[in-house]
Amino acid sequence: MKVLKFGGTSVANAAHIKQVKQIVQNLNGQNNLVVVSALGGITDLLLNTINFASNQNEAYKQSLLEIEKRHITTIKELIPVIAQSAILSKVKSELNTLEALAEGAFLIGEHTPKLTDKVLGFGELLSSYIISEFFISEGIEAHFYDSRELIKTDSSFGMAVIDFDLTYNNIKTFQKNLKKGITVLPGFIASSINGDNTTLGRGGSDYTAAVLAGGTKAEVLEIWTDVSGMYTANPKIVKQAKAIPHISYQEAMELSHFGAKVLYPPTIHPVLSKQIPIQIKNTFEPEKEGTIISSEKSTNEKAVRGLSNIDHISLLSLEGPGMIGIPGISKRFFEVLSQASISVVLITQASSEHSICVGIADKDASLAQSLVNTAFEYEISRQKINPVIVENELAIIALVGDQMKSHQGLSGKMFSTLGKNNVNIRAIAQGASERNISAVIRMDDVKKALNTLHEAFFEENIRQLNLFVTGVGNVGSRFINQIKTQKKYLKKELKINPRIIGISNSRKMYFDEEGINLENWQELLDNGEKADGQLFYKNVIALNLRNSIFVDNTANEEVAMSYNNYLKHSIAVVCCNKIACSSDITNYQELKKLSREFQTPFLFETNVGAGLPIIDTLKHLIASGDRIHKIRAVLSGSLNFVFNNFDDKTSFVEVVKRAQEEGYTEPDPKIDLSGVDVMRKILILARESGYDLDISDIRNESFLPADSLKTQNNEDFYKTLEKEEESFQELYTKALVRESKLKYVAEFENGNAKVGLEHIPKGHDFYHLEGSDNIVLFYTDRYPKQPLIIKGAGAGADVTASGIFADIIRIGNF
Ligand code: ADP
Ligand code: ASP
Ligand code: MG
């Protein structure tokens, strides 16, 4: 014999019940039991009815109407017209009784737990009756049987405790007299020894089915629901979660106890003791394999089998000097909670016994707080114990697996994964069985925490990177295109899945939590909301996605000054904007410190030499113990371009204008021409070499006339260049006479840095620098005479974008 249970969604309406019929029809031959829940949502409506009524709120009538409508519609859609009237009249008479009970509660303005259980029971009573009649009308040999006659409990209304001796005896007799075909029974409801209606706790239909399976020694207990099995995590929160084909009773019990709602926790016990396997299947995809829960050992399975979460938890912490070494404090603490029937979900106690910390449901927190404070009133008044501290709106997340005890380092991996994503852990508990490790975190962090843990433990190391890109001009738009074209490759070869979640330019911003469609991002952005840096930041924080990266492709000071906020939330920062790293030393140091403190990358490879790996190389030199003596470099692609193209046949101003048009200069070309840009770059290299320099420490022998330096806008700047053409021609002729080229050189030596125009003779490393090429020579302990040389294209949107891209990949491998 099999026992099948269909949950609320599976029987929510006529269409779904027809689906259930298909499944039941395929059971061949034997006598089987079918346990059903109330039509989905009805138990909540019944609860509303009784709560409204007892609070003398007329809204209860609305709930009653809704309940009536749902059932009547379902009957009309399921049962042929000729058979309808008998069924409708029976259901209406039940609904009248329900209405009378609600009216009673309304009149006296109160309800007892006993009355609530009576009211809640109507959901399953009606659904099981309607479904059995539907089966009969479809020619299935079906019968209705009332579970209240079989399952006997005590009188703890709301969560009654089953008397197994009595119940199993009843089931034995029931089985002997079982009618051929299918017997449909209501889940969730039972009766007390006094004959009152009781219920088995929310979600309790699973339990009814398990008790029937245990009592009849069924061959299998099938739980039919709206998901295809027990998943590695709640599939509604973790999209990547997968059904677990096979799992042990103990693992299933831990997962359900820690929140995997797909199975009501007490369900396991009656079937475990009889070694009856449980199969979890999807009513709407019956062909899917689902999950089998049994004691069979499976090989080759991961240590961590699943993740689960319980929301709405409060932590209660009792602390104080008076607790040390005094016996009985814990006993009193737990007694107070247990007398008030407050169940404790998690316990941690420091080995110093200086504090006890327990997790309970949020709804019990304020009662628990006042009871505990009263119980320890004397100790509190003498300052031996502090008043209990309560923290609300927390959640428990747990890692579950039978084999976890034989694997080291799982908790380390769990906590470092959470840490990297700025998930603050409030308390930790590990079961004595070592079958679970649980942590208490903020409820707001649950989605991020479960997804990042799922990625770390189940997803073959594919890391999702969530990018927030500000600045989508020359560099930014190329960067987005590179992501678009490389996405497949990155996923397959590098196991990185970058998604762009937010984009902004100076006018508009646009977000899509599921990843912006990169085929038409411009259009989406154009139709986005008004750009606002503060709001952008707030959205990034509110989305709270794992592995978030803020990408700054602007040259904007305000944006640069926002990095610290991102880093403090463990959001990595990648920027080609040089302002932050060349700002005053305290700001630079603060950003580096935040990056270390929050274990969050802060990368700016493109600040020097665009896509050339200059900073990365420097970092590796330093990390491996080398020391920098001297750096000589040509770091301005723009100035190279200008001096490579300037001669006595062109005017200086024309060359500069062309450089700007071709994207080789900053939006404000004076920043390049005055040498400020090069100063910033050598400053960053000096800082990365370990020297605390400021921009004012760098000598700049500018070749620009004083008038040009003073201008406030590009137009005026160009005018002065035009006026000074003669002096630029003079620079050119002097170099020509000496058979040398003009190069704008940056130098750092013994803690001092300078930038300026130099005559570079033939044969020098710098002489043949084409186009916008950059070159850097590092003289170090290991490279004292022959420097380490890095040379290549050092400006341009494409190479800069690919440098940003490389930083993103570095984070992916972090
Ligand atoms: P039913 O009404 O069929 O009893 P429930 O709503 O009680 O269904 O349980 C099924 C739901 O459990 C799923 O829709 C899913 O949202 C939730 N759930 C939570 N954790 C898990 C998990 N680890 N695996 C599968 N489902 C889970
Ligand atoms: N109908 C009950 C509830 O909603 C029992 C169940 O569905 O398992 O809690
Ligand atoms: Mg359920």
PDB file of C-alpha atoms in Angstrom, residues 372-545:
ATOM      1  CA  VAL A 372      13.419  36.553  31.887  1.00  0.00           C
ATOM      2  CA  ASN A 373      13.914  40.031  33.364  1.00  0.00           C
ATOM      3  CA  THR A 374      11.347  39.247  36.047  1.00  0.00           C
ATOM      4  CA  ALA A 375      12.903  35.866  36.828  1.00  0.00           C
ATOM      5  CA  PHE A 376      16.332  37.449  37.341  1.00  0.00           C
ATOM      6  CA  GLU A 377      15.046  40.637  38.968  1.00  0.00           C
ATOM      7  CA  TYR A 378      17.127  40.111  42.096  1.00  0.00           C
ATOM      8  CA  GLU A 379      20.413  39.500  40.218  1.00  0.00           C
ATOM      9  CA  ILE A 380      19.702  42.410  37.885  1.00  0.00           C
ATOM     10  CA  SER A 381      19.051  44.809  40.774  1.00  0.00           C
ATOM     11  CA  ARG A 382      22.440  43.835  42.250  1.00  0.00           C
ATOM     12  CA  GLN A 383      24.120  44.230  38.865  1.00  0.00           C
ATOM     13  CA  LYS A 384      25.236  40.637  38.837  1.00  0.00           C
ATOM     14  CA  ILE A 385      23.338  40.036  35.631  1.00  0.00           C
ATOM     15  CA  ASN A 386      22.433  42.576  32.961  1.00  0.00           C
ATOM     16  CA  PRO A 387      18.888  42.935  31.719  1.00  0.00           C
ATOM     17  CA  VAL A 388      18.408  40.520  28.848  1.00  0.00           C
ATOM     18  CA  ILE A 389      19.409  41.909  25.438  1.00  0.00           C
ATOM     19  CA  VAL A 390      16.992  41.247  22.588  1.00  0.00           C
ATOM     20  CA  GLU A 391      17.768  41.569  18.894  1.00  0.00           C
ATOM     21  CA  ASN A 392      14.918  41.133  16.413  1.00  0.00           C
ATOM     22  CA  GLU A 393      14.464  40.479  12.710  1.00  0.00           C
ATOM     23  CA  LEU A 394      17.250  37.952  12.433  1.00  0.00           C
ATOM     24  CA  ALA A 395      17.397  34.622  10.626  1.00  0.00           C
ATOM     25  CA  ILE A 396      19.130  31.295  11.045  1.00  0.00           C
ATOM     26  CA  ILE A 397      20.894  29.761   8.090  1.00  0.00           C
ATOM     27  CA  ALA A 398      22.245  26.226   8.276  1.00  0.00           C
ATOM     28  CA  LEU A 399      24.568  23.942   6.349  1.00  0.00           C
ATOM     29  CA  VAL A 400      23.432  20.315   6.579  1.00  0.00           C
ATOM     30  CA  GLY A 401      25.075  16.998   5.723  1.00  0.00           C
ATOM     31  CA  ASP A 402      25.742  13.600   7.340  1.00  0.00           C
ATOM     32  CA  GLN A 403      29.343  13.547   6.179  1.00  0.00           C
ATOM     33  CA  MET A 404      30.244  17.027   7.374  1.00  0.00           C
ATOM     34  CA  LYS A 405      31.949  15.697  10.485  1.00  0.00           C
ATOM     35  CA  SER A 406      34.615  13.931   8.451  1.00  0.00           C
ATOM     36  CA  HIS A 407      35.448  17.021   6.406  1.00  0.00           C
ATOM     37  CA  GLN A 408      37.629  19.742   7.852  1.00  0.00           C
ATOM     38  CA  GLY A 409      37.376  23.348   6.943  1.00  0.00           C
ATOM     39  CA  LEU A 410      33.686  23.518   6.085  1.00  0.00           C
ATOM     40  CA  SER A 411      32.856  26.027   8.776  1.00  0.00           C
ATOM     41  CA  GLY A 412      35.918  28.059   7.791  1.00  0.00           C
ATOM     42  CA  LYS A 413      34.715  28.117   4.203  1.00  0.00           C
ATOM     43  CA  MET A 414      31.195  28.993   5.322  1.00  0.00           C
ATOM     44  CA  PHE A 415      32.265  31.926   7.461  1.00  0.00           C
ATOM     45  CA  SER A 416      34.871  33.307   5.090  1.00  0.00           C
ATOM     46  CA  THR A 417      32.377  33.135   2.214  1.00  0.00           C
ATOM     47  CA  LEU A 418      29.869  35.077   4.299  1.00  0.00           C
ATOM     48  CA  GLY A 419      32.548  37.480   5.524  1.00  0.00           C
ATOM     49  CA  LYS A 420      33.682  38.359   2.026  1.00  0.00           C
ATOM     50  CA  ASN A 421      30.121  39.374   1.282  1.00  0.00           C
ATOM     51  CA  ASN A 422      29.777  41.490   4.380  1.00  0.00           C
ATOM     52  CA  VAL A 423      27.227  39.209   6.020  1.00  0.00           C
ATOM     53  CA  ASN A 424      27.572  39.880   9.694  1.00  0.00           C
ATOM     54  CA  ILE A 425      27.269  36.743  11.837  1.00  0.00           C
ATOM     55  CA  ARG A 426      25.591  37.279  15.208  1.00  0.00           C
ATOM     56  CA  ALA A 427      25.851  33.754  16.642  1.00  0.00           C
ATOM     57  CA  ILE A 428      27.038  30.326  15.610  1.00  0.00           C
ATOM     58  CA  ALA A 429      25.956  26.856  16.681  1.00  0.00           C
ATOM     59  CA  GLN A 430      27.127  23.445  15.611  1.00  0.00           C
ATOM     60  CA  GLY A 431      25.023  20.404  16.446  1.00  0.00           C
ATOM     61  CA  ALA A 432      26.665  17.681  18.549  1.00  0.00           C
ATOM     62  CA  SER A 433      26.006  15.300  15.654  1.00  0.00           C
ATOM     63  CA  GLU A 434      28.038  17.665  13.481  1.00  0.00           C
ATOM     64  CA  ARG A 435      25.299  17.233  10.950  1.00  0.00           C
ATOM     65  CA  ASN A 436      24.694  20.955  10.804  1.00  0.00           C
ATOM     66  CA  ILE A 437      26.449  24.248  11.275  1.00  0.00           C
ATOM     67  CA  SER A 438      24.121  27.153  11.790  1.00  0.00           C
ATOM     68  CA  ALA A 439      24.628  30.879  11.943  1.00  0.00           C
ATOM     69  CA  VAL A 440      22.384  33.734  12.958  1.00  0.00           C
ATOM     70  CA  ILE A 441      22.415  36.666  10.527  1.00  0.00           C
ATOM     71  CA  ARG A 442      20.262  39.676   9.666  1.00  0.00           C
ATOM     72  CA  MET A 443      17.089  38.769   7.825  1.00  0.00           C
ATOM     73  CA  ASP A 444      17.950  41.298   5.107  1.00  0.00           C
ATOM     74  CA  ASP A 445      21.051  39.265   4.329  1.00  0.00           C
ATOM     75  CA  VAL A 446      19.364  35.857   3.902  1.00  0.00           C
ATOM     76  CA  LYS A 447      19.019  35.947   0.142  1.00  0.00           C
ATOM     77  CA  LYS A 448      22.616  37.058  -0.384  1.00  0.00           C
ATOM     78  CA  ALA A 449      23.953  34.598   2.209  1.00  0.00           C
ATOM     79  CA  LEU A 450      22.126  31.566   0.804  1.00  0.00           C
ATOM     80  CA  ASN A 451      23.076  32.395  -2.760  1.00  0.00           C
ATOM     81  CA  THR A 452      26.726  32.968  -1.992  1.00  0.00           C
ATOM     82  CA  LEU A 453      26.937  29.789   0.125  1.00  0.00           C
ATOM     83  CA  HIS A 454      25.152  27.855  -2.574  1.00  0.00           C
ATOM     84  CA  GLU A 455      27.680  29.125  -5.074  1.00  0.00           C
ATOM     85  CA  ALA A 456      30.557  28.140  -2.806  1.00  0.00           C
ATOM     86  CA  PHE A 457      29.296  24.654  -1.927  1.00  0.00           C
ATOM     87  CA  PHE A 458      27.261  23.479  -4.917  1.00  0.00           C
ATOM     88  CA  GLU A 459      27.959  25.312  -8.129  1.00  0.00           C
ATOM     89  CA  GLU A 460      31.230  23.940  -9.447  1.00  0.00           C
ATOM     90  CA  ASN A 461      32.768  27.238  -8.538  1.00  0.00           C
ATOM     91  CA  ILE A 462      30.937  29.385 -11.028  1.00  0.00           C
ATOM     92  CA  ARG A 463      31.079  32.796  -9.399  1.00  0.00           C
ATOM     93  CA  GLN A 464      28.429  35.291 -10.200  1.00  0.00           C
ATOM     94  CA  LEU A 465      29.791  38.839 -10.275  1.00  0.00           C
ATOM     95  CA  ASN A 466      27.262  41.623  -9.960  1.00  0.00           C
ATOM     96  CA  LEU A 467      28.493  44.821 -11.609  1.00  0.00           C
ATOM     97  CA  PHE A 468      27.318  48.369 -11.082  1.00  0.00           C
ATOM     98  CA  VAL A 469      28.811  50.523 -13.800  1.00  0.00           C
ATOM     99  CA  THR A 470      28.938  54.283 -13.670  1.00  0.00           C
ATOM    100  CA  GLY A 471      30.221  56.138 -16.716  1.00  0.00           C
ATOM    101  CA  VAL A 472      29.205  54.652 -20.053  1.00  0.00           C
ATOM    102  CA  GLY A 473      31.075  56.971 -22.409  1.00  0.00           C
ATOM    103  CA  ASN A 474      34.063  55.920 -24.537  1.00  0.00           C
ATOM    104  CA  VAL A 475      35.561  53.512 -22.010  1.00  0.00           C
ATOM    105  CA  GLY A 476      32.354  52.413 -20.286  1.00  0.00           C
ATOM    106  CA  SER A 477      30.479  51.457 -23.429  1.00  0.00           C
ATOM    107  CA  ARG A 478      33.422  49.458 -24.751  1.00  0.00           C
ATOM    108  CA  PHE A 479      33.713  47.717 -21.402  1.00  0.00           C
ATOM    109  CA  ILE A 480      30.038  46.712 -21.554  1.00  0.00           C
ATOM    110  CA  ASN A 481      30.555  45.388 -25.071  1.00  0.00           C
ATOM    111  CA  GLN A 482      33.524  43.325 -23.964  1.00  0.00           C
ATOM    112  CA  ILE A 483      31.416  41.788 -21.191  1.00  0.00           C
ATOM    113  CA  LYS A 484      28.706  41.029 -23.720  1.00  0.00           C
ATOM    114  CA  THR A 485      31.010  39.293 -26.177  1.00  0.00           C
ATOM    115  CA  GLN A 486      33.072  37.432 -23.593  1.00  0.00           C
ATOM    116  CA  LYS A 487      30.237  36.265 -21.323  1.00  0.00           C
ATOM    117  CA  LYS A 488      30.019  32.724 -22.697  1.00  0.00           C
ATOM    118  CA  TYR A 489      33.765  32.225 -22.660  1.00  0.00           C
ATOM    119  CA  LEU A 490      34.096  33.512 -19.102  1.00  0.00           C
ATOM    120  CA  LYS A 491      31.423  31.181 -17.852  1.00  0.00           C
ATOM    121  CA  LYS A 492      32.784  28.135 -19.610  1.00  0.00           C
ATOM    122  CA  GLU A 493      36.508  28.617 -19.245  1.00  0.00           C
ATOM    123  CA  LEU A 494      36.950  30.815 -16.188  1.00  0.00           C
ATOM    124  CA  LYS A 495      33.802  29.839 -14.277  1.00  0.00           C
ATOM    125  CA  ILE A 496      32.871  33.463 -13.876  1.00  0.00           C
ATOM    126  CA  ASN A 497      29.428  34.812 -14.626  1.00  0.00           C
ATOM    127  CA  PRO A 498      29.492  38.613 -14.755  1.00  0.00           C
ATOM    128  CA  ARG A 499      26.127  40.379 -14.816  1.00  0.00           C
ATOM    129  CA  ILE A 500      25.583  44.118 -15.098  1.00  0.00           C
ATOM    130  CA  ILE A 501      22.886  45.034 -12.605  1.00  0.00           C
ATOM    131  CA  GLY A 502      23.092  48.829 -12.613  1.00  0.00           C
ATOM    132  CA  ILE A 503      24.358  51.439 -15.080  1.00  0.00           C
ATOM    133  CA  SER A 504      24.510  55.193 -14.917  1.00  0.00           C
ATOM    134  CA  ASN A 505      25.749  58.132 -16.904  1.00  0.00           C
ATOM    135  CA  SER A 506      25.509  61.740 -15.800  1.00  0.00           C
ATOM    136  CA  ARG A 507      21.844  61.978 -16.839  1.00  0.00           C
ATOM    137  CA  LYS A 508      20.179  58.627 -16.285  1.00  0.00           C
ATOM    138  CA  MET A 509      20.485  55.415 -14.361  1.00  0.00           C
ATOM    139  CA  TYR A 510      18.908  51.988 -14.769  1.00  0.00           C
ATOM    140  CA  PHE A 511      18.800  48.790 -12.686  1.00  0.00           C
ATOM    141  CA  ASP A 512      17.699  45.230 -13.319  1.00  0.00           C
ATOM    142  CA  GLU A 513      18.198  42.743 -10.503  1.00  0.00           C
ATOM    143  CA  GLU A 514      18.170  39.841 -12.958  1.00  0.00           C
ATOM    144  CA  GLY A 515      20.967  41.368 -15.052  1.00  0.00           C
ATOM    145  CA  ILE A 516      20.547  44.125 -17.649  1.00  0.00           C
ATOM    146  CA  ASN A 517      19.939  42.916 -21.189  1.00  0.00           C
ATOM    147  CA  LEU A 518      23.199  43.924 -22.900  1.00  0.00           C
ATOM    148  CA  GLU A 519      21.646  43.846 -26.351  1.00  0.00           C
ATOM    149  CA  ASN A 520      19.819  47.111 -25.744  1.00  0.00           C
ATOM    150  CA  TRP A 521      21.340  48.622 -22.644  1.00  0.00           C
ATOM    151  CA  GLN A 522      21.574  52.108 -24.196  1.00  0.00           C
ATOM    152  CA  GLU A 523      17.864  52.223 -24.803  1.00  0.00           C
ATOM    153  CA  LEU A 524      17.104  50.905 -21.327  1.00  0.00           C
ATOM    154  CA  LEU A 525      19.402  53.522 -19.830  1.00  0.00           C
ATOM    155  CA  ASP A 526      17.865  56.341 -21.889  1.00  0.00           C
ATOM    156  CA  ASN A 527      14.480  55.403 -20.496  1.00  0.00           C
ATOM    157  CA  GLY A 528      15.811  54.970 -16.975  1.00  0.00           C
ATOM    158  CA  GLU A 529      15.311  57.225 -13.969  1.00  0.00           C
ATOM    159  CA  LYS A 530      17.181  60.459 -13.331  1.00  0.00           C
ATOM    160  CA  ALA A 531      20.820  59.860 -12.386  1.00  0.00           C
ATOM    161  CA  ASP A 532      21.692  60.436  -8.747  1.00  0.00           C
ATOM    162  CA  GLY A 533      24.950  59.164  -7.213  1.00  0.00           C
ATOM    163  CA  GLN A 534      23.466  58.883  -3.722  1.00  0.00           C
ATOM    164  CA  LEU A 535      20.463  56.979  -4.953  1.00  0.00           C
ATOM    165  CA  PHE A 536      22.660  54.752  -7.110  1.00  0.00           C
ATOM    166  CA  TYR A 537      24.672  53.855  -4.025  1.00  0.00           C
ATOM    167  CA  LYS A 538      21.520  53.257  -1.983  1.00  0.00           C
ATOM    168  CA  ASN A 539      20.147  50.922  -4.646  1.00  0.00           C
ATOM    169  CA  VAL A 540      23.376  48.930  -4.719  1.00  0.00           C
ATOM    170  CA  ILE A 541      23.218  48.510  -0.939  1.00  0.00           C
ATOM    171  CA  ALA A 542      19.514  47.671  -0.914  1.00  0.00           C
ATOM    172  CA  LEU A 543      19.920  45.016  -3.620  1.00  0.00           C
ATOM    173  CA  ASN A 544      22.496  43.413  -1.333  1.00  0.00           C
ATOM    174  CA  LEU A 545      23.788  41.015  -3.999  1.00  0.00           C
TER     175      LEU A 545
END
